Short mmCIF file of C-alpha atoms in Angstrom, two decimals:
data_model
loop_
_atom_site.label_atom_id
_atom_site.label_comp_id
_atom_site.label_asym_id
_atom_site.label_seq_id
_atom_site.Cartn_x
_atom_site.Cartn_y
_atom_site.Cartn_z
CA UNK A 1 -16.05 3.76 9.64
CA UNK A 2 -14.46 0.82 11.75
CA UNK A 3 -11.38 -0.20 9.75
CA UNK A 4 -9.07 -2.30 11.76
CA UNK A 5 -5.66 -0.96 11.63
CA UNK A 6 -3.55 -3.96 12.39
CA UNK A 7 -3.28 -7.47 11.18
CA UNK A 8 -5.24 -9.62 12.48
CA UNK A 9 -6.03 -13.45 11.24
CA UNK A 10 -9.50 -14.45 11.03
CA UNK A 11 -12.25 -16.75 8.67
CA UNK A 12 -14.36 -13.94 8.50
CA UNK A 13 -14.21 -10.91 6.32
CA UNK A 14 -15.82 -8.75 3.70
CA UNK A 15 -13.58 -8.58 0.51
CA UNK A 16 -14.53 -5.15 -1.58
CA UNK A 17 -17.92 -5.51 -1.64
CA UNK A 18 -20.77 -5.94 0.96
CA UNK A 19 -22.18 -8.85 -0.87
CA UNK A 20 -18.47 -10.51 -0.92
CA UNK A 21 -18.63 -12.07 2.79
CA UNK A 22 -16.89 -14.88 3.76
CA UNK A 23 -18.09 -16.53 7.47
CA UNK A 24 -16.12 -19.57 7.58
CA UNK A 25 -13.40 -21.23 6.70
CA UNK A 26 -14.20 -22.75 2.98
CA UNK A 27 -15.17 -19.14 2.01
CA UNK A 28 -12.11 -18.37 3.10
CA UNK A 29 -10.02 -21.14 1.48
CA UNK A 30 -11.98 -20.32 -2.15
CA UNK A 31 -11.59 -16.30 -1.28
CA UNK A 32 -7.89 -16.62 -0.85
CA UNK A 33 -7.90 -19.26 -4.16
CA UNK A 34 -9.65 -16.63 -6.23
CA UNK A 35 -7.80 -13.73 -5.42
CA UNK A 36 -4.57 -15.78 -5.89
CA UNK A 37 -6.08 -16.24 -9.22
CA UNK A 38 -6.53 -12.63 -9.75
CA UNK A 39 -3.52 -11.44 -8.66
CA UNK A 40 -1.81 -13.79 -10.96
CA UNK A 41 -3.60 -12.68 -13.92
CA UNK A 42 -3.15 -8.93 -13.23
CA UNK A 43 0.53 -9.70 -13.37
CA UNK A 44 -0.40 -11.44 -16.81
CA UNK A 45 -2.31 -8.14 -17.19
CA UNK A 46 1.00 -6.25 -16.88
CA UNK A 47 2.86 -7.98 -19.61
CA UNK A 48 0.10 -7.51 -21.75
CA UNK A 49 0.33 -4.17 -21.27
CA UNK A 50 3.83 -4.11 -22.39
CA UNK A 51 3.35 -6.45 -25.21
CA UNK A 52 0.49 -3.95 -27.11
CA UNK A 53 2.76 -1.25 -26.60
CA UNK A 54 5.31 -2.78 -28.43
CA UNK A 55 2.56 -3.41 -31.53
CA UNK A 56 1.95 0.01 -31.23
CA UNK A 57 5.37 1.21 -31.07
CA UNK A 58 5.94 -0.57 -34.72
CA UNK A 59 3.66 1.51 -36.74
CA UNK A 60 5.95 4.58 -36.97
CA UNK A 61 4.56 8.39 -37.86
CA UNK A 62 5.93 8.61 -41.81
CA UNK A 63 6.33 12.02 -41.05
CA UNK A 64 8.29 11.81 -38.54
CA UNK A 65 11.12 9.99 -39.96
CA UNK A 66 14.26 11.60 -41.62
CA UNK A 67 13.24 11.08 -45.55
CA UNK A 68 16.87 12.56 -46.41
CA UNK A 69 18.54 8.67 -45.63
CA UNK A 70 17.52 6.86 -48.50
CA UNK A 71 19.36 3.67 -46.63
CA UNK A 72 16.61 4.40 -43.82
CA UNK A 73 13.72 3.24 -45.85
CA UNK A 74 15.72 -0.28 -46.34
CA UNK A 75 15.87 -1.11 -43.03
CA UNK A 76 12.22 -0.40 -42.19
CA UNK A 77 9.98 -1.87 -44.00
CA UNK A 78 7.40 -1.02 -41.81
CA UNK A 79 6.95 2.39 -43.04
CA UNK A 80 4.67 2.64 -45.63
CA UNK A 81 4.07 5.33 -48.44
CA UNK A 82 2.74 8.88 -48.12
CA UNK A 83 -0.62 7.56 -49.37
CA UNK A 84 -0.58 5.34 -46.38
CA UNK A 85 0.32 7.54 -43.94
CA UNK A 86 -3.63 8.24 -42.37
CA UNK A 87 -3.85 4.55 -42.55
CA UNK A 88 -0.79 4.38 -40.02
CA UNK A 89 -1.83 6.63 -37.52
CA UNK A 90 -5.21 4.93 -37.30
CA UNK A 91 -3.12 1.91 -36.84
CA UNK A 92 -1.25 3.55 -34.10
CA UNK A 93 -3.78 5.32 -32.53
CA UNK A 94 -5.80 2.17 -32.34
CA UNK A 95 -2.84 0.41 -30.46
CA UNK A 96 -2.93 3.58 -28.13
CA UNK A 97 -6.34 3.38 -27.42
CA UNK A 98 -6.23 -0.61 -26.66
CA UNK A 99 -3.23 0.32 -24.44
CA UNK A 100 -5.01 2.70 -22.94
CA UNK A 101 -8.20 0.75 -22.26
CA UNK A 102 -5.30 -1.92 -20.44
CA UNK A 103 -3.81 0.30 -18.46
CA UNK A 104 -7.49 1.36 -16.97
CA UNK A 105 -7.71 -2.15 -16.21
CA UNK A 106 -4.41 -2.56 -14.86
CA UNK A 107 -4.66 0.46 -12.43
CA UNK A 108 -8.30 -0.80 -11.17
CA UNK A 109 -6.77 -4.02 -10.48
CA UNK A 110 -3.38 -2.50 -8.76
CA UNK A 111 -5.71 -0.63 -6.53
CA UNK A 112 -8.49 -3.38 -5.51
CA UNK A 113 -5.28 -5.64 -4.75
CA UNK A 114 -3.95 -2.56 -2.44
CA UNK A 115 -7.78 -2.86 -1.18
CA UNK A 116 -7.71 -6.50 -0.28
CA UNK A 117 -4.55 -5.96 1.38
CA UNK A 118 -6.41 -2.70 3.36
CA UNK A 119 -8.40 -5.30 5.18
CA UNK A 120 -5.56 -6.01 6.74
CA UNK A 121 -7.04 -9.72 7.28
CA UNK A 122 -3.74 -11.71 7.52
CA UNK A 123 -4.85 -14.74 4.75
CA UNK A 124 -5.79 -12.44 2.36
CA UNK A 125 -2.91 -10.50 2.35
CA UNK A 126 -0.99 -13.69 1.89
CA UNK A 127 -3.09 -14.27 -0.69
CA UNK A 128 -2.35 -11.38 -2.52
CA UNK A 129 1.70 -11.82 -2.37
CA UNK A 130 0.85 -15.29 -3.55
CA UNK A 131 -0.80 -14.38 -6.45
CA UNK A 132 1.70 -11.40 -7.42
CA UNK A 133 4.46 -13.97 -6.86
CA UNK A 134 2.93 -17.27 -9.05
CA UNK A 135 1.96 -14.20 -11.80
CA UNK A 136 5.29 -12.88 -11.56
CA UNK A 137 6.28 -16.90 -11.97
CA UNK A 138 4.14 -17.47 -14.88
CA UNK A 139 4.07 -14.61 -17.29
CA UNK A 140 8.01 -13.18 -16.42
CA UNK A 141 9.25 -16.23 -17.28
CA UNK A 142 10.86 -14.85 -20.34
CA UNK A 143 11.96 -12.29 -18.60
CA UNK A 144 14.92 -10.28 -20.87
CA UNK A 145 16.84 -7.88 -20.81
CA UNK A 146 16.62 -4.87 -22.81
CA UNK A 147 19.71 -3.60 -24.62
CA UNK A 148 20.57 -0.60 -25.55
CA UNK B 1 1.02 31.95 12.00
CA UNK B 2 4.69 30.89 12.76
CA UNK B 3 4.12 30.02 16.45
CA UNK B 4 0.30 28.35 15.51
CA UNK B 5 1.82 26.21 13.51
CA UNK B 6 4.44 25.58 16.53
CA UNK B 7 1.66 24.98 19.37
CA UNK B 8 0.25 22.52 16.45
CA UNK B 9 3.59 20.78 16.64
CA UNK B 10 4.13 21.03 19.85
CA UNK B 11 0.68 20.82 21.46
CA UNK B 12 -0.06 17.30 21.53
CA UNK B 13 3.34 16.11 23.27
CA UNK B 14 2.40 18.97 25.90
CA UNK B 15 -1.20 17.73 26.74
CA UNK B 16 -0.10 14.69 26.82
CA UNK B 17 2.43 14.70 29.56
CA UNK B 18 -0.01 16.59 31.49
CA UNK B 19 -2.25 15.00 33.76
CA UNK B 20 -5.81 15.26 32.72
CA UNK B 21 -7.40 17.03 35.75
CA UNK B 22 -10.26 19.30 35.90
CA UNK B 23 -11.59 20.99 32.61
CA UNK B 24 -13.60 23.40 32.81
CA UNK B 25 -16.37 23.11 29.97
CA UNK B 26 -16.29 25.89 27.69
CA UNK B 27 -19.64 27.39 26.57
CA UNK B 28 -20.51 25.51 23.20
CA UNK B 29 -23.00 26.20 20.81
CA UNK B 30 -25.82 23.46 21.49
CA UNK B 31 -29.30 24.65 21.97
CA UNK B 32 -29.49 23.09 25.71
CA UNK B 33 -27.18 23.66 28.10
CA UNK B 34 -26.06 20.78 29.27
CA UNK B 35 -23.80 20.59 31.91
CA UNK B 36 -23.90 24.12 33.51
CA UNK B 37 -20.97 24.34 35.86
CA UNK B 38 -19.71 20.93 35.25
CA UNK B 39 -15.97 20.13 35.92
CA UNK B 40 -15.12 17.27 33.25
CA UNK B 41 -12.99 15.07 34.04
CA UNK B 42 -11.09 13.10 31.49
CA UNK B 43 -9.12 10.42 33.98
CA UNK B 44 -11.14 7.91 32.25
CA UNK B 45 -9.37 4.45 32.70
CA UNK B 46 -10.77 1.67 30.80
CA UNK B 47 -8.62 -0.89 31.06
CA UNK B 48 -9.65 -3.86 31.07
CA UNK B 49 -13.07 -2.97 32.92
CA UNK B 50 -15.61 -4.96 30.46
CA UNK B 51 -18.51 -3.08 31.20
CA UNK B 52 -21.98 -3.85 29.53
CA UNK B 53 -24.23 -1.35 30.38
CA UNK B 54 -21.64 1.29 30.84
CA UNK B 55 -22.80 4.18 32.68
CA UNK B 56 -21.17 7.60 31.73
CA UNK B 57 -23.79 9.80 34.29
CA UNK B 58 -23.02 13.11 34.31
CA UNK B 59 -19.70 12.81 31.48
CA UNK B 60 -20.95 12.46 28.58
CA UNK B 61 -19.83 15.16 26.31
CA UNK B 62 -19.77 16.39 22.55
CA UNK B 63 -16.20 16.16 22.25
CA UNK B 64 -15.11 13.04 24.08
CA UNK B 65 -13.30 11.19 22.20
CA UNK B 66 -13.45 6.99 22.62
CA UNK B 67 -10.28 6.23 20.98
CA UNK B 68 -8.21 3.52 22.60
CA UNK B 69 -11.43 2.47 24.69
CA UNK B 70 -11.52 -0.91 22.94
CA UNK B 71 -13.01 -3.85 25.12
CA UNK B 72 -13.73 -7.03 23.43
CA UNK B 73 -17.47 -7.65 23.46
CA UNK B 74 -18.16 -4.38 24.86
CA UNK B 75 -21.79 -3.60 24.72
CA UNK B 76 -23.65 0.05 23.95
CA UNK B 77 -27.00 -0.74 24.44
CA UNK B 78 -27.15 -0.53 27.74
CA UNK B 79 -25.59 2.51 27.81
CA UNK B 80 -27.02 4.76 30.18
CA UNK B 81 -27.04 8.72 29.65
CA UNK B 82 -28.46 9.36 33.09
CA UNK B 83 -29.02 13.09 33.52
CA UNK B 84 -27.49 14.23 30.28
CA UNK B 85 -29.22 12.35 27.74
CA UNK B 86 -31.41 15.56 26.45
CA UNK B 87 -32.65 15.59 22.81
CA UNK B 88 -31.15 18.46 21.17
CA UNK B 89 -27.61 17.10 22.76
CA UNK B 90 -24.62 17.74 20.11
CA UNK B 91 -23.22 14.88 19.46
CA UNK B 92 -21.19 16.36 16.56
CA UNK B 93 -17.70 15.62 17.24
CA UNK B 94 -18.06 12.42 19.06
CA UNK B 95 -16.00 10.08 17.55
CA UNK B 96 -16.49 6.08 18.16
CA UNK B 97 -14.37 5.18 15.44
CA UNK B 98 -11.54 3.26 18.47
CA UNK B 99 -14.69 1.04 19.17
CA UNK B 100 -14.24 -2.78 17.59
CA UNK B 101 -16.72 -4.79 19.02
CA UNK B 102 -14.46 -8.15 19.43
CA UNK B 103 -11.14 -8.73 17.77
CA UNK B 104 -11.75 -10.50 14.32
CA UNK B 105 -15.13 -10.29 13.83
CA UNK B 106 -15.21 -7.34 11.80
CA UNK B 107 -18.57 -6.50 11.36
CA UNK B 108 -19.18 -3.61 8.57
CA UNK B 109 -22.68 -1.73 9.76
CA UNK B 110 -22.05 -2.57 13.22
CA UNK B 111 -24.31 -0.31 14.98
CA UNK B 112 -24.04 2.10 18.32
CA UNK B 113 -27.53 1.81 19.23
CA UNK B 114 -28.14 5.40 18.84
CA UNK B 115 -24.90 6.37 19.17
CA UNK B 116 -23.34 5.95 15.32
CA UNK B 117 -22.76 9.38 13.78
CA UNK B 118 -21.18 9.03 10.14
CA UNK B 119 -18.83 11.57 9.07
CA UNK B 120 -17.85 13.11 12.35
CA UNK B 121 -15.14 14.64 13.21
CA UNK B 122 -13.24 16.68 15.80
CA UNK B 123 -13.16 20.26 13.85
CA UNK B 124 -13.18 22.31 15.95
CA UNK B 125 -15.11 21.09 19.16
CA UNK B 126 -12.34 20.51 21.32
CA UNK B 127 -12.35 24.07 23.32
CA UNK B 128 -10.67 23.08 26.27
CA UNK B 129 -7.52 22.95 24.19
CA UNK B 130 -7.81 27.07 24.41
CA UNK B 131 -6.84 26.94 20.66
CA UNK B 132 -8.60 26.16 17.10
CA UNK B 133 -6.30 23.28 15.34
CA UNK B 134 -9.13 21.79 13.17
CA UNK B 135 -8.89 18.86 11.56
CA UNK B 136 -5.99 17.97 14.67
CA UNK B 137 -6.71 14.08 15.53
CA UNK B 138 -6.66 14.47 19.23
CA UNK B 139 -5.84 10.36 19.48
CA UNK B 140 -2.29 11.37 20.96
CA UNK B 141 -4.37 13.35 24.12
CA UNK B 142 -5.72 10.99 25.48
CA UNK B 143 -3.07 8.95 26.81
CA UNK B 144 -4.82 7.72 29.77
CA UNK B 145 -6.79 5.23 27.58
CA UNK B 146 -4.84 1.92 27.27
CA UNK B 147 -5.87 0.24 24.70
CA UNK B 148 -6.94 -3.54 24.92
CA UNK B 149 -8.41 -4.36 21.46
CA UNK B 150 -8.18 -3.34 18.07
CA UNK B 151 -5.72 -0.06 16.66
CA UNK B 152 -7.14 3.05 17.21
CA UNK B 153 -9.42 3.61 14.83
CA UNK B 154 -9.01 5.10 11.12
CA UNK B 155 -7.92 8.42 10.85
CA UNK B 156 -8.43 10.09 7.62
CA UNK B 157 -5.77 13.10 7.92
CA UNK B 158 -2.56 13.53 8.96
CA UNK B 159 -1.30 14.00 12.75
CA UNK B 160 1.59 14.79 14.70
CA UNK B 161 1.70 12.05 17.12
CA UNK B 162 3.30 9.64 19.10
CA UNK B 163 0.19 7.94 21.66
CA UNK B 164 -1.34 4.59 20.50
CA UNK B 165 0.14 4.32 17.10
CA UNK B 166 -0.47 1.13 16.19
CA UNK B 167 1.87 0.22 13.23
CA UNK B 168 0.91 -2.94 10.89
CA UNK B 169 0.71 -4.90 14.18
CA UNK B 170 -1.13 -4.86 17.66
CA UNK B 171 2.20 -5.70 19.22
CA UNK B 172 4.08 -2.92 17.35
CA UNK B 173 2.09 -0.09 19.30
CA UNK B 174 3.88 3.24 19.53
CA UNK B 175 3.11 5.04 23.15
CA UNK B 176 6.14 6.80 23.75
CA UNK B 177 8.59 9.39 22.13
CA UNK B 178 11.53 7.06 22.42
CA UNK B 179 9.49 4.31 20.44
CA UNK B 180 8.09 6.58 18.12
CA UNK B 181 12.07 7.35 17.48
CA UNK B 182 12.97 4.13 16.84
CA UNK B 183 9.92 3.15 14.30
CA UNK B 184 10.60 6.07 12.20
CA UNK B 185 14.30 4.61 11.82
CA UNK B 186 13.36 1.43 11.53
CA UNK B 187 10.34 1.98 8.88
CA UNK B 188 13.67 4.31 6.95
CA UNK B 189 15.63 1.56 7.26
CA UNK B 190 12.71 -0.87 5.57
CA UNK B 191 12.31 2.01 2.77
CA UNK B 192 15.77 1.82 2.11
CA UNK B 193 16.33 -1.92 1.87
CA UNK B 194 13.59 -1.86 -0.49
CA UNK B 195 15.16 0.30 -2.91
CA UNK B 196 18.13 -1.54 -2.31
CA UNK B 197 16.17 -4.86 -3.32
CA UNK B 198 15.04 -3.20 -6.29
CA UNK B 199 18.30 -2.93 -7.63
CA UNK B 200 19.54 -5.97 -6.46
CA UNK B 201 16.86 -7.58 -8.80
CA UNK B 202 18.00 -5.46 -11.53
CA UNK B 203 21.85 -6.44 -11.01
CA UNK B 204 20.55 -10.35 -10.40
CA UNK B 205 19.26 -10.42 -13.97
CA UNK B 206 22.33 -8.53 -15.72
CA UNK B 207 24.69 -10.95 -13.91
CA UNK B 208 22.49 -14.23 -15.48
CA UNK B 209 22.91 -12.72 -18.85
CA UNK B 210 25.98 -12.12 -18.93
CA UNK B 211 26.57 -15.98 -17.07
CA UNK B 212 23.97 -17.62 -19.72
CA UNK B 213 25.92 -15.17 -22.65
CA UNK B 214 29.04 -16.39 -21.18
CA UNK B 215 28.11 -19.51 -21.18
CA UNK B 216 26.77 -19.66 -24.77
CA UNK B 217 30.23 -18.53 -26.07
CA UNK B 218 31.74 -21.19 -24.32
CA UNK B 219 29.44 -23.36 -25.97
CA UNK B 220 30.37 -21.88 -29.68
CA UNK B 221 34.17 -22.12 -28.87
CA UNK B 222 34.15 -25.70 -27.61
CA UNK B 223 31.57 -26.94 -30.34
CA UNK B 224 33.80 -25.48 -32.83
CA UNK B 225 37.25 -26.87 -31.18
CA UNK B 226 35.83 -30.45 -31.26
CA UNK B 227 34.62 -29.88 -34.51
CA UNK B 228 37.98 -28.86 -36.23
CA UNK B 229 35.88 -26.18 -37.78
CA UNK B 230 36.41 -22.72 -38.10
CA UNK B 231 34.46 -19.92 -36.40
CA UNK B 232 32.28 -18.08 -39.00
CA UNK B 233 29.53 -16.04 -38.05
CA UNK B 234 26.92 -18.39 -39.47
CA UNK B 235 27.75 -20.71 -36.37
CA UNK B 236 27.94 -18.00 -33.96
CA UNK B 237 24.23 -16.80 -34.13
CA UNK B 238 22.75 -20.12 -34.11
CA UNK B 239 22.96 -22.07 -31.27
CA UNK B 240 22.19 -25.67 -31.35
CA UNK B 241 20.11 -27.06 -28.62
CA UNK B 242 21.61 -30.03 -27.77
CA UNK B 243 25.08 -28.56 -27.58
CA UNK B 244 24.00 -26.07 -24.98
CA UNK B 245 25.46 -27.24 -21.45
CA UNK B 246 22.77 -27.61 -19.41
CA UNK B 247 23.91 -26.17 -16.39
CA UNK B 248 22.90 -22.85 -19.08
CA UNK B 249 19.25 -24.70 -18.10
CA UNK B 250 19.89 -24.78 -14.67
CA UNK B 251 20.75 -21.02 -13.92
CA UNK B 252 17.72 -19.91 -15.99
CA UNK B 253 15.42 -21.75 -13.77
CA UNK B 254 17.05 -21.03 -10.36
CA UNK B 255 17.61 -17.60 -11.78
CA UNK B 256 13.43 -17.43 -12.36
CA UNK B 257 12.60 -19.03 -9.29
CA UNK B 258 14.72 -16.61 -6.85
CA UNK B 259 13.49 -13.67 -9.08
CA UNK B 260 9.92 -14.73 -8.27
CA UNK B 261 10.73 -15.22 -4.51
CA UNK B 262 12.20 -12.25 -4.77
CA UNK B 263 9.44 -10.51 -6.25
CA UNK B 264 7.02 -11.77 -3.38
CA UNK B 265 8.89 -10.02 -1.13
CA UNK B 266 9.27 -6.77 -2.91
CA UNK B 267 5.73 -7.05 -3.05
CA UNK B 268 5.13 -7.59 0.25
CA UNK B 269 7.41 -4.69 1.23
CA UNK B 270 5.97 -2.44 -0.78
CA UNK B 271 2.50 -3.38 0.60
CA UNK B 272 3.81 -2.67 4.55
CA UNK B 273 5.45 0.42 3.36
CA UNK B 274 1.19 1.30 2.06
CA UNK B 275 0.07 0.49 5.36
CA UNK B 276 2.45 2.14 7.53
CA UNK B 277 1.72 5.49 4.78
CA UNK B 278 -1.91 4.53 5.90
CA UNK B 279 -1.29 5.28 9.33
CA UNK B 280 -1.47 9.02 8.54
CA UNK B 281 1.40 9.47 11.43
CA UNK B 282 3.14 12.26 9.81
CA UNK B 283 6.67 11.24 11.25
CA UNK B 284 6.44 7.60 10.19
CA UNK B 285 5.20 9.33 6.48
CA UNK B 286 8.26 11.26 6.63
CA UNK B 287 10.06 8.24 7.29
CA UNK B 288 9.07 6.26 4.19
CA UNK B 289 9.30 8.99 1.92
CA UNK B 290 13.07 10.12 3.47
CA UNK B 291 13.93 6.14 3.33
CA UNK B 292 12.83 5.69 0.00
CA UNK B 293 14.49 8.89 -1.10
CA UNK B 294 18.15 8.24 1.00
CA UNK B 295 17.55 4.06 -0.74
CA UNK B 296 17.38 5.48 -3.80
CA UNK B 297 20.17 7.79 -3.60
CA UNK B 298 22.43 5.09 -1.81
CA UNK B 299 21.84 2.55 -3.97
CA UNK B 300 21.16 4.02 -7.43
CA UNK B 301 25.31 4.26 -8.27
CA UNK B 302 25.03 0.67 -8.76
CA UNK B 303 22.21 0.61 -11.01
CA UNK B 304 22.71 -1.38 -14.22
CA UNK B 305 21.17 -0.76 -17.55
CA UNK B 306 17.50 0.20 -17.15
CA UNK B 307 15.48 -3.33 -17.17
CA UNK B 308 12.42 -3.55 -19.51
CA UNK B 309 9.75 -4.15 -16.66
CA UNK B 310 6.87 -2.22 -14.89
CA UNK B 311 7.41 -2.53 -11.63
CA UNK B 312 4.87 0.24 -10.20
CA UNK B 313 1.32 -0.10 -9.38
CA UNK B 314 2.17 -3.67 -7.30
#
């Protein structure tokens, strides 16, 4: 296997797959657009992430809560009644699962990113710090922080 | 096993100083003897020579290994095997991976006319070492090559090394103990200033939240002094837009923007820090891992409250 091990800047290279060649210089321009279009989005992909786990992190286990605070149940009115409690852990474990599915996604596209940049073809690369830096631009944006 | 694992260490930085002079083939397992009484001789220079049709009569041997031998446009099909090209040859062990046919044109399926073994390796074939290291990468043994083209090749385990280590760049090429010294401190150094950027992030966005915070109590105070009225905590939560200053505004959005420059660089750092891991040098490994370890360590006192953000998996 002939993998170049050093930067090098060229119009030609094959991105992932064999049938993703680029020969010239407009495949390279709309390469380098697309992947700063994916790397965007899988920083979108991130935040999404995050923002499921916080649905999931709503529907809290009834029987895991301390029943002996009566002031408890006031204050979270999420919690719903014994009868409901099967209903909540579907609830939950459907939020896991979703999360779940997302953070497949999120590691496949963390790794075909570290891939790209494995190519070690000097516009894609700059591609992909584009991308992470217009996603990180777009979807941090309301960026908080978290306190405790 | 204490003094194999010594001559490992130690082994390539010995065979390397030394001159390659006569070696006397040792008596391999191929069905056809090959070169009976042959002295080898491994003072192979290739610089520079662009040679189509390169002749390697009489040399040619199941363990020769091409790394380094990179010559832009240099051709294999004419490649002639006088007096040792026998079928039956072993050409296990041969390993062309140094060979890049042209700088830039990278050309997956590139063939060797004949030559193109996948999956082989050195285990084990090299006997004029006198001892068994398999799985060693012998690219640190053959100094002699100087390479022209490409890095050398893509190793796939780790090595103790310091010949032809090509690091992220062509022009950053390791060949010597003294520079293989100074990478490894400089790619600790670059681990360390990233952890120390990953905190500075982290302390950047406490300090504009306590600013903008700041800055929105100022509002409160100064919207209730002109007012006349009286500070109840109806007026603190809400915060009318139009009596924000806008220089509140301004630091958000510089604040962002830096934060995503930022960010492009910690990506890209983290990215180099891959590749040099990718070199499978096990010194420069060491490096990163001992960088990232001494970063954290130096520059973990100062970090703030953990920041809600995922920040692996770039």
């Amino acid at each position: 296997m002939d993998m170049p091990m050093s930067f090098y800047w060229s119009d030609q290279a094959v991105i992932l797959f064999d049938g993703w060649s680029v020969q010239d210089a407009t495949g390279m321009a709309f390469s380098v657009l697309a992947i700063i279009c994916f790397g965007a989005l899988f920083e979108g992909l991130k935040r999404l992430v995050g923002w499921v786990g916080k649905g999931k992190g709503l529907w809290v286990d009834r029987e895991t809560r301390d029943t002996s605070d009566p002031e408890a149940e006031e204050s979270t009115p999420l919690l719903r009644s014994p009868p409901d409690v099967a209903l909540t852990r579907k609830r939950k474990l459907r939020y896991h699962l979703a999360q779940s599915l997302l953070h497949v996604l999120q590691v496949v596209g963390a790794y075909c990113l570290m891939l790209v940049v494995m190519t070690y073809n000097g516009w894609l690369a700059i591609a992909v710090f584009l991308g992470a830096g217009i996603g990180y631009l777009v979807f941090f944006a309301d960026m908080e922080l978290k306190q405790t | 096993m204490a003094q194999h694992f010594l001559l490992v260490l130690l082994l390539p930085l010995i065979v390397s100083n030394t001159a390659h002079g006569t070696t006397t083939e040792a008596p391999t397992p191929s069905p056809a003897p090959m070169h009976t009484g042959h002295t080898m001789q491994h003072t192979m220079d290739h610089t520079g020579t662009h040679q189509p049709g390169m002749h390697h009569t009489g040399t040619h041997q199941p363990g020769m290994h091409h790394t380094g031998t990179h010559q832009p446009g240099m051709h294999h099909t004419g490649m002639d095997h006088t007096g040792t090209h026998q079928p039956g040859m072993h050409h296990t062990g041969m390993d062309h991976t140094g060979t890049h046919h042209g700088m830039g044109t990278h050309h997956p399926g590139m063939h060797h006319t004949g030559t193109h073994h996948p999956g082989m390796h050195h285990t084990g074939t090299h006997h004029h070492m006198g001892t068994h290291h398999p799985g060693m990468d012998h690219t640190g043994a053959h100094g002699d090559h100087s390479s022209t083209g490409h890095g050398s090749g893509h190793n796939t385990y780790f090595y103790f090394g310091h010949h032809e280590v090509v690091v992220l760049f062509l022009e950053w090429t390791i060949n010597t103990v003294p520079a293989l010294i100074g990478s490894c401190i400089g790619v600790f150094a670059i681990a360390m200033l990233y952890e120390g950027l990953k905190v500075w992030r982290e302390m950047l966005i406490v300090r504009a939240a306590d600013s903008s915070k700041a800055a929105r109590s100022n509002s409160y105070s100064l919207n209730n002094i002109t007012n006349g009225k009286s500070t109840s905590k109806l007026d603190v939560d809400i915060v009318p837009r139009a009596a924000e200053p806008s220089t509140r505004h301004r630091i958000c959005n510089c604040m962002h923007a830096l934060q995503s420059l930022l960010h492009i660089v910690q990506v890209l750092i983290s990215y180099g820090l891959m590749l040099v891991f990718m070199t499978f040098n096990v010194w420069l490994c060491l490096s990163v891992a001992l960088g990232a370890g001494a970063g954290y360590f130096a520059f973990g006192w100062r970090r703030p409250i953990t920041v809600d953000r995922n920040e692996h998996c770039h």
